Amino acid sequence: MSLNRGWLYGGETVAGATQRDFDDGAFERVTIPHTNKVLPWHSFDDREYQFVSVYRRRLRLPAGTEGKRLFLDFDGVMTAATVFVNGQEVGKYLGGYTPFSFEVTEHFERDGENVVAVEVDSTERGDIPPFGGRIDYLTFGGIYRDVWLRVVPQTFVENVFAKPVDVLSDGRRLDVRVFLEGELTARHEVAVEVMDGEKMVARLGSLAALGMTGGAQGMTGGADVTGGADVTGGADVTGDGSSVANLSLPLPGAIRLWDLDTPELYRVVVTLLEGGQEVDRYETRIGFREAKFTELGFFLNGQRVKLRGLNRHQTYPYVGQAMPARVQRRDAEILKNELKCNVARTSHYPQSPHFLDACDELGLLVFEEIPGWQHIGDAAWKEIACRNVAEMIRRDWNHPSIMLWGVRINESKDDHDFYVRTNAIGHELDDSRQTGGVRFNYQSERLEDVFTMNDFQPHELREPNHPLYLNTEFAGHMFPTKHIDNVERVIEHVRRHAHVHNMLGSDDQYAGGIGWCAFDYNTHADFGSGDRICYHGVSDIFRIPKAAAGFYKSQCDPQEEVVLEPAFQWAIGDQSEGGGPRPLLICANCDRLKLYVGGELKAELEPDHERFGNLAHPPFFTDRLQGVWGAKWHDLRIDGYLNGELVVSRTLSGAGVDRQFHAEADDAQLVGDGSDATRVVFRVTDEHGNPRPFATGAVALLLEGPGEIVGENPFALAGGVGAIWVKTHEVEGGAGTIRLTARHPYLGERVVTIEVAPAEPELC
Ligand code: GAL
């Protein structure tokens, strides 16, 4: 049961705030995900959120919990949490990026009111990864991921690893490990079903969970499951009172593979029965795919895929990481559908489960890694890091999108024993995925399966000579770029991303590259451009594309989308040497471009196969659009052709005037649960819809209806763009409508309307 609503929060803690009878009358009512401190989008001090706070929630157990075991599950609290029930401490957890759970069966009163209090330490504690050194990102604070009350029988299914094996052959099967907690008796049985939507594809059950007996039965829905039933009880891997049942379901029939274009998903339903009666049920989602790094690159389902992607931090303006499912999911949509990436790296920690769910659904591969950045701490710190490896894998092993586990602290020095251990944990828990360990030194000791390397050399890849090579970072701090940078810098930013992907395309032994990075992000004073931002993204901190985003986008097949993205703003004087702009770079997946200035054909261009021949769609360059200083400046029109046919045309205004103000929401409908949110993007453009990077203006906002603005009001445009998020209030009962009016000082007013559907009530 969701426990996200109805929390009380009082900011920096005061003595006694975890006690049952503490007077929390002055606390404010908040909904999880929650940030301990709302901040400006840049130029703030991280010490503002580094404090200890207390969250409190009252709850009465719903009917039907008698005789059941109760757990409080936290998906993510930054950075350390101590949980109290009715004033009594039930547990402590160190780590902000991994989930934790405490049994509260004995602490809860079954009839009366209970008070849960969570003391949240959001300081940068050197005893917890990633802290102890300096890190180039901010962690923020608060209970920023979902909270649950889990009600289970005395013996229950704690976790399930459903591992597809040999998916490309007729011998394919699903090996299912069922992790059981509690005492097992001869009356307990386990059954597994593989579901395609509502249709059962295969079933294995009911098998005695204890002992070695049992037989495959109940094959329905055309599934042909024979033999292979191998049920073992008593393997103790998770601690006292734990056991594992191993089941194997042959799947010789047709299975639809999970692939980049067709990310087919199946449900696995595990049932625990006692005396023939279902007592617990655990559902998870899987995809059948084979993902493998080889000496000849990366293969998905037997086909070579050149990996082209970007690193992602899960942080956002104003609220850090405390964004709800919809917003976390939106990043995956941007990476897959707008930036046309086939892979993302969750730098540098296990990311939101909602983001990973979206990657599964969209067909976006993921390289996930443990929390950390350059620094390795003492023995106790390493213990936590090792625990993090197991927690990451046990949380995420059923995501088909994840194709590699990162088991090294990003860019840390060699530490033989430590990394032998992290690799062993990875391999032991999941022998179906390879490990990687991100380094910045070619000489470092390689203990991982895949040589994952941050190579920031702008001009050449040093001869890797390391089989299974994946470049996990490039560009980044070597060339930060903002919307307002001049033409030359913006073009060079694009060229560098194109250049590295082109080099990685030169040899099959390179699996591909994951550039630094997708989105600008908040950071410490020791990094970034002086305003607590690393402007390393191909998109800005609001996820609004810069020119380099156009390069990634242009690598898709024109059948999917015809792309034509000029990597410049059209102006005569915004570069060195005058009389520009030249040379110009245009990203497009066309095979020919025609460029007209003031209606006159000035250039016909072909993709630069000579210098960028390893790319699916090399960029176009021209230096033939030179303007004459003092002469009249005209519009530029670019027509794009494919096989002789005009497929796209864009006109860039030469007028130098801000003409249009746009305000657009990502979503027209939200749920009134007090946390659902959507981004509203503001853009000033020319009369043809092209960016105006020097546009300014304070956008005045008025919100009416059941919601609030997450962001600044008025919002001052930077680089001609910006965004706020609109978050719902709790709406139970009738639906509502949010009306956001955004007024630019001289380009008029836009109204954004968002329907708010009532939320299901929380059960306690
Ligand atoms: C890398 C690091 C990233 C980021 C990047 C900036 O060394 O792994 O987290 O700091 O540099 O380019």
JSON list of N, CA and C and ligand atoms in Angstrom, two decimals, residues 135-137 311 313 345 347-348 369 372-374 410-411 438 440 454 456 472-479 516-517 521 523 527 534 536, ligand 1:
[
{"chain": "A", "resi": 135, "resn": "ILE", "atom": "N", "xyz": [32.59, 15.35, -4.91]},
{"chain": "A", "resi": 135, "resn": "ILE", "atom": "CA", "xyz": [31.86, 14.77, -6.04]},
{"chain": "A", "resi": 135, "resn": "ILE", "atom": "C", "xyz": [31.27, 15.85, -6.93]},
{"chain": "A", "resi": 136, "resn": "ASP", "atom": "N", "xyz": [31.25, 15.56, -8.22]},
{"chain": "A", "resi": 136, "resn": "ASP", "atom": "CA", "xyz": [30.75, 16.53, -9.19]},
{"chain": "A", "resi": 136, "resn": "ASP", "atom": "C", "xyz": [29.25, 16.36, -9.43]},
{"chain": "A", "resi": 137, "resn": "TYR", "atom": "N", "xyz": [28.46, 16.49, -8.41]},
{"chain": "A", "resi": 137, "resn": "TYR", "atom": "CA", "xyz": [27.00, 16.56, -8.54]},
{"chain": "A", "resi": 137, "resn": "TYR", "atom": "C", "xyz": [26.46, 16.78, -7.13]},
{"chain": "A", "resi": 311, "resn": "ASN", "atom": "N", "xyz": [25.02, 9.94, -20.72]},
{"chain": "A", "resi": 311, "resn": "ASN", "atom": "CA", "xyz": [24.92, 9.78, -19.28]},
{"chain": "A", "resi": 311, "resn": "ASN", "atom": "C", "xyz": [23.78, 10.63, -18.75]},
{"chain": "A", "resi": 313, "resn": "HIS", "atom": "N", "xyz": [22.11, 12.23, -15.06]},
{"chain": "A", "resi": 313, "resn": "HIS", "atom": "CA", "xyz": [21.88, 12.42, -13.62]},
{"chain": "A", "resi": 313, "resn": "HIS", "atom": "C", "xyz": [20.37, 12.56, -13.43]},
{"chain": "A", "resi": 345, "resn": "ARG", "atom": "N", "xyz": [23.46, 5.71, -19.39]},
{"chain": "A", "resi": 345, "resn": "ARG", "atom": "CA", "xyz": [24.17, 5.24, -18.19]},
{"chain": "A", "resi": 345, "resn": "ARG", "atom": "C", "xyz": [23.61, 5.99, -16.99]},
{"chain": "A", "resi": 347, "resn": "SER", "atom": "N", "xyz": [24.58, 7.40, -14.36]},
{"chain": "A", "resi": 347, "resn": "SER", "atom": "CA", "xyz": [25.72, 7.96, -13.63]},
{"chain": "A", "resi": 347, "resn": "SER", "atom": "C", "xyz": [25.20, 8.77, -12.44]},
{"chain": "A", "resi": 348, "resn": "HIS", "atom": "N", "xyz": [25.68, 8.55, -11.25]},
{"chain": "A", "resi": 348, "resn": "HIS", "atom": "CA", "xyz": [26.61, 7.50, -10.83]},
{"chain": "A", "resi": 348, "resn": "HIS", "atom": "C", "xyz": [25.98, 6.76, -9.66]},
{"chain": "A", "resi": 369, "resn": "GLU", "atom": "N", "xyz": [24.98, 1.63, -12.32]},
{"chain": "A", "resi": 369, "resn": "GLU", "atom": "CA", "xyz": [26.15, 1.47, -11.47]},
{"chain": "A", "resi": 369, "resn": "GLU", "atom": "C", "xyz": [25.89, 1.89, -10.03]},
{"chain": "A", "resi": 372, "resn": "GLY", "atom": "N", "xyz": [29.00, 6.37, -6.17]},
{"chain": "A", "resi": 372, "resn": "GLY", "atom": "CA", "xyz": [30.40, 6.69, -5.86]},
{"chain": "A", "resi": 372, "resn": "GLY", "atom": "C", "xyz": [31.03, 7.54, -6.95]},
{"chain": "A", "resi": 373, "resn": "TRP", "atom": "N", "xyz": [32.08, 8.23, -6.57]},
{"chain": "A", "resi": 373, "resn": "TRP", "atom": "CA", "xyz": [32.77, 9.13, -7.51]},
{"chain": "A", "resi": 373, "resn": "TRP", "atom": "C", "xyz": [34.20, 9.34, -7.03]},
{"chain": "A", "resi": 374, "resn": "GLN", "atom": "N", "xyz": [35.11, 8.67, -7.69]},
{"chain": "A", "resi": 374, "resn": "GLN", "atom": "CA", "xyz": [36.56, 8.79, -7.49]},
{"chain": "A", "resi": 374, "resn": "GLN", "atom": "C", "xyz": [37.06, 8.32, -6.12]},
{"chain": "A", "resi": 410, "resn": "ASN", "atom": "N", "xyz": [32.90, 4.99, -9.79]},
{"chain": "A", "resi": 410, "resn": "ASN", "atom": "CA", "xyz": [33.27, 5.73, -11.00]},
{"chain": "A", "resi": 410, "resn": "ASN", "atom": "C", "xyz": [34.63, 6.41, -10.84]},
{"chain": "A", "resi": 411, "resn": "GLU", "atom": "N", "xyz": [35.52, 6.11, -11.77]},
{"chain": "A", "resi": 411, "resn": "GLU", "atom": "CA", "xyz": [36.82, 6.78, -11.87]},
{"chain": "A", "resi": 411, "resn": "GLU", "atom": "C", "xyz": [37.68, 6.67, -10.61]},
{"chain": "A", "resi": 438, "resn": "VAL", "atom": "N", "xyz": [33.81, 1.68, -14.33]},
{"chain": "A", "resi": 438, "resn": "VAL", "atom": "CA", "xyz": [34.22, 2.86, -15.10]},
{"chain": "A", "resi": 438, "resn": "VAL", "atom": "C", "xyz": [35.49, 3.47, -14.55]},
{"chain": "A", "resi": 440, "resn": "PHE", "atom": "N", "xyz": [39.28, 5.95, -15.62]},
{"chain": "A", "resi": 440, "resn": "PHE", "atom": "CA", "xyz": [39.79, 6.96, -16.54]},
{"chain": "A", "resi": 440, "resn": "PHE", "atom": "C", "xyz": [41.26, 6.73, -16.85]},
{"chain": "A", "resi": 454, "resn": "ASN", "atom": "N", "xyz": [36.24, 6.12, -19.41]},
{"chain": "A", "resi": 454, "resn": "ASN", "atom": "CA", "xyz": [35.98, 7.53, -19.69]},
{"chain": "A", "resi": 454, "resn": "ASN", "atom": "C", "xyz": [37.19, 8.10, -20.40]},
{"chain": "A", "resi": 456, "resn": "PHE", "atom": "N", "xyz": [38.32, 11.26, -22.36]},
{"chain": "A", "resi": 456, "resn": "PHE", "atom": "CA", "xyz": [37.94, 12.63, -22.71]},
{"chain": "A", "resi": 456, "resn": "PHE", "atom": "C", "xyz": [38.86, 13.25, -23.76]},
{"chain": "A", "resi": 472, "resn": "THR", "atom": "N", "xyz": [32.58, 5.29, -21.93]},
{"chain": "A", "resi": 472, "resn": "THR", "atom": "CA", "xyz": [31.45, 5.64, -21.06]},
{"chain": "A", "resi": 472, "resn": "THR", "atom": "C", "xyz": [31.32, 7.13, -20.78]},
{"chain": "A", "resi": 473, "resn": "GLU", "atom": "N", "xyz": [32.32, 7.93, -21.18]},
{"chain": "A", "resi": 473, "resn": "GLU", "atom": "CA", "xyz": [32.19, 9.39, -21.06]},
{"chain": "A", "resi": 473, "resn": "GLU", "atom": "C", "xyz": [33.16, 10.07, -22.01]},
{"chain": "A", "resi": 474, "resn": "PHE", "atom": "N", "xyz": [32.69, 11.13, -22.65]},
{"chain": "A", "resi": 474, "resn": "PHE", "atom": "CA", "xyz": [33.56, 12.02, -23.41]},
{"chain": "A", "resi": 474, "resn": "PHE", "atom": "C", "xyz": [32.84, 13.36, -23.53]},
{"chain": "A", "resi": 475, "resn": "ALA", "atom": "N", "xyz": [33.55, 14.37, -23.98]},
{"chain": "A", "resi": 475, "resn": "ALA", "atom": "CA", "xyz": [33.04, 15.75, -24.12]},
{"chain": "A", "resi": 475, "resn": "ALA", "atom": "C", "xyz": [32.97, 16.42, -22.75]},
{"chain": "A", "resi": 476, "resn": "GLY", "atom": "N", "xyz": [31.80, 16.49, -22.13]},
{"chain": "A", "resi": 476, "resn": "GLY", "atom": "CA", "xyz": [31.65, 16.96, -20.76]},
{"chain": "A", "resi": 476, "resn": "GLY", "atom": "C", "xyz": [32.44, 18.22, -20.42]},
{"chain": "A", "resi": 477, "resn": "HIS", "atom": "N", "xyz": [33.25, 18.10, -19.34]},
{"chain": "A", "resi": 477, "resn": "HIS", "atom": "CA", "xyz": [33.95, 19.28, -18.83]},
{"chain": "A", "resi": 477, "resn": "HIS", "atom": "C", "xyz": [35.01, 19.79, -19.80]},
{"chain": "A", "resi": 478, "resn": "MET", "atom": "N", "xyz": [35.31, 19.02, -20.85]},
{"chain": "A", "resi": 478, "resn": "MET", "atom": "CA", "xyz": [36.27, 19.53, -21.82]},
{"chain": "A", "resi": 478, "resn": "MET", "atom": "C", "xyz": [35.66, 20.65, -22.65]},
{"chain": "A", "resi": 479, "resn": "PHE", "atom": "N", "xyz": [34.32, 20.74, -22.65]},
{"chain": "A", "resi": 479, "resn": "PHE", "atom": "CA", "xyz": [33.71, 21.74, -23.51]},
{"chain": "A", "resi": 479, "resn": "PHE", "atom": "C", "xyz": [32.28, 22.09, -23.08]},
{"chain": "A", "resi": 516, "resn": "TRP", "atom": "N", "xyz": [29.13, 12.46, -22.25]},
{"chain": "A", "resi": 516, "resn": "TRP", "atom": "CA", "xyz": [28.83, 13.23, -21.04]},
{"chain": "A", "resi": 516, "resn": "TRP", "atom": "C", "xyz": [28.31, 14.57, -21.51]},
{"chain": "A", "resi": 517, "resn": "CYS", "atom": "N", "xyz": [27.05, 14.86, -21.34]},
{"chain": "A", "resi": 517, "resn": "CYS", "atom": "CA", "xyz": [26.01, 14.05, -20.75]},
{"chain": "A", "resi": 517, "resn": "CYS", "atom": "C", "xyz": [24.68, 14.52, -21.35]},
{"chain": "A", "resi": 521, "resn": "TYR", "atom": "N", "xyz": [23.53, 19.81, -15.02]},
{"chain": "A", "resi": 521, "resn": "TYR", "atom": "CA", "xyz": [23.16, 19.39, -13.66]},
{"chain": "A", "resi": 521, "resn": "TYR", "atom": "C", "xyz": [23.81, 20.29, -12.62]},
{"chain": "A", "resi": 523, "resn": "THR", "atom": "N", "xyz": [25.85, 21.25, -9.28]},
{"chain": "A", "resi": 523, "resn": "THR", "atom": "CA", "xyz": [27.07, 20.66, -8.76]},
{"chain": "A", "resi": 523, "resn": "THR", "atom": "C", "xyz": [27.64, 21.48, -7.61]},
{"chain": "A", "resi": 527, "resn": "PHE", "atom": "N", "xyz": [33.29, 22.46, -9.03]},
{"chain": "A", "resi": 527, "resn": "PHE", "atom": "CA", "xyz": [33.07, 22.04, -10.41]},
{"chain": "A", "resi": 527, "resn": "PHE", "atom": "C", "xyz": [32.19, 23.08, -11.10]},
{"chain": "A", "resi": 534, "resn": "CYS", "atom": "N", "xyz": [27.07, 22.33, -14.02]},
{"chain": "A", "resi": 534, "resn": "CYS", "atom": "CA", "xyz": [27.94, 21.84, -15.09]},
{"chain": "A", "resi": 534, "resn": "CYS", "atom": "C", "xyz": [27.12, 21.91, -16.38]},
{"chain": "A", "resi": 536, "resn": "HIS", "atom": "N", "xyz": [27.32, 20.64, -19.16]},
{"chain": "A", "resi": 536, "resn": "HIS", "atom": "CA", "xyz": [27.90, 19.59, -19.98]},
{"chain": "A", "resi": 536, "resn": "HIS", "atom": "C", "xyz": [26.87, 18.89, -20.84]},
{"chain": "B", "resi": 1, "resn": "GAL", "atom": "C1", "xyz": [33.95, 12.72, -15.35]},
{"chain": "B", "resi": 1, "resn": "GAL", "atom": "C2", "xyz": [33.01, 12.24, -14.26]},
{"chain": "B", "resi": 1, "resn": "GAL", "atom": "C3", "xyz": [31.62, 12.82, -14.42]},
{"chain": "B", "resi": 1, "resn": "GAL", "atom": "C4", "xyz": [31.70, 14.28, -14.70]},
{"chain": "B", "resi": 1, "resn": "GAL", "atom": "C5", "xyz": [32.50, 14.45, -15.94]},
{"chain": "B", "resi": 1, "resn": "GAL", "atom": "C6", "xyz": [32.54, 15.86, -16.42]},
{"chain": "B", "resi": 1, "resn": "GAL", "atom": "O1", "xyz": [35.26, 12.60, -14.95]},
{"chain": "B", "resi": 1, "resn": "GAL", "atom": "O2", "xyz": [32.92, 10.85, -14.26]},
{"chain": "B", "resi": 1, "resn": "GAL", "atom": "O3", "xyz": [30.87, 12.59, -13.27]},
{"chain": "B", "resi": 1, "resn": "GAL", "atom": "O4", "xyz": [32.29, 14.94, -13.64]},
{"chain": "B", "resi": 1, "resn": "GAL", "atom": "O5", "xyz": [33.82, 14.03, -15.69]},
{"chain": "B", "resi": 1, "resn": "GAL", "atom": "O6", "xyz": [33.01, 15.89, -17.72]}
]
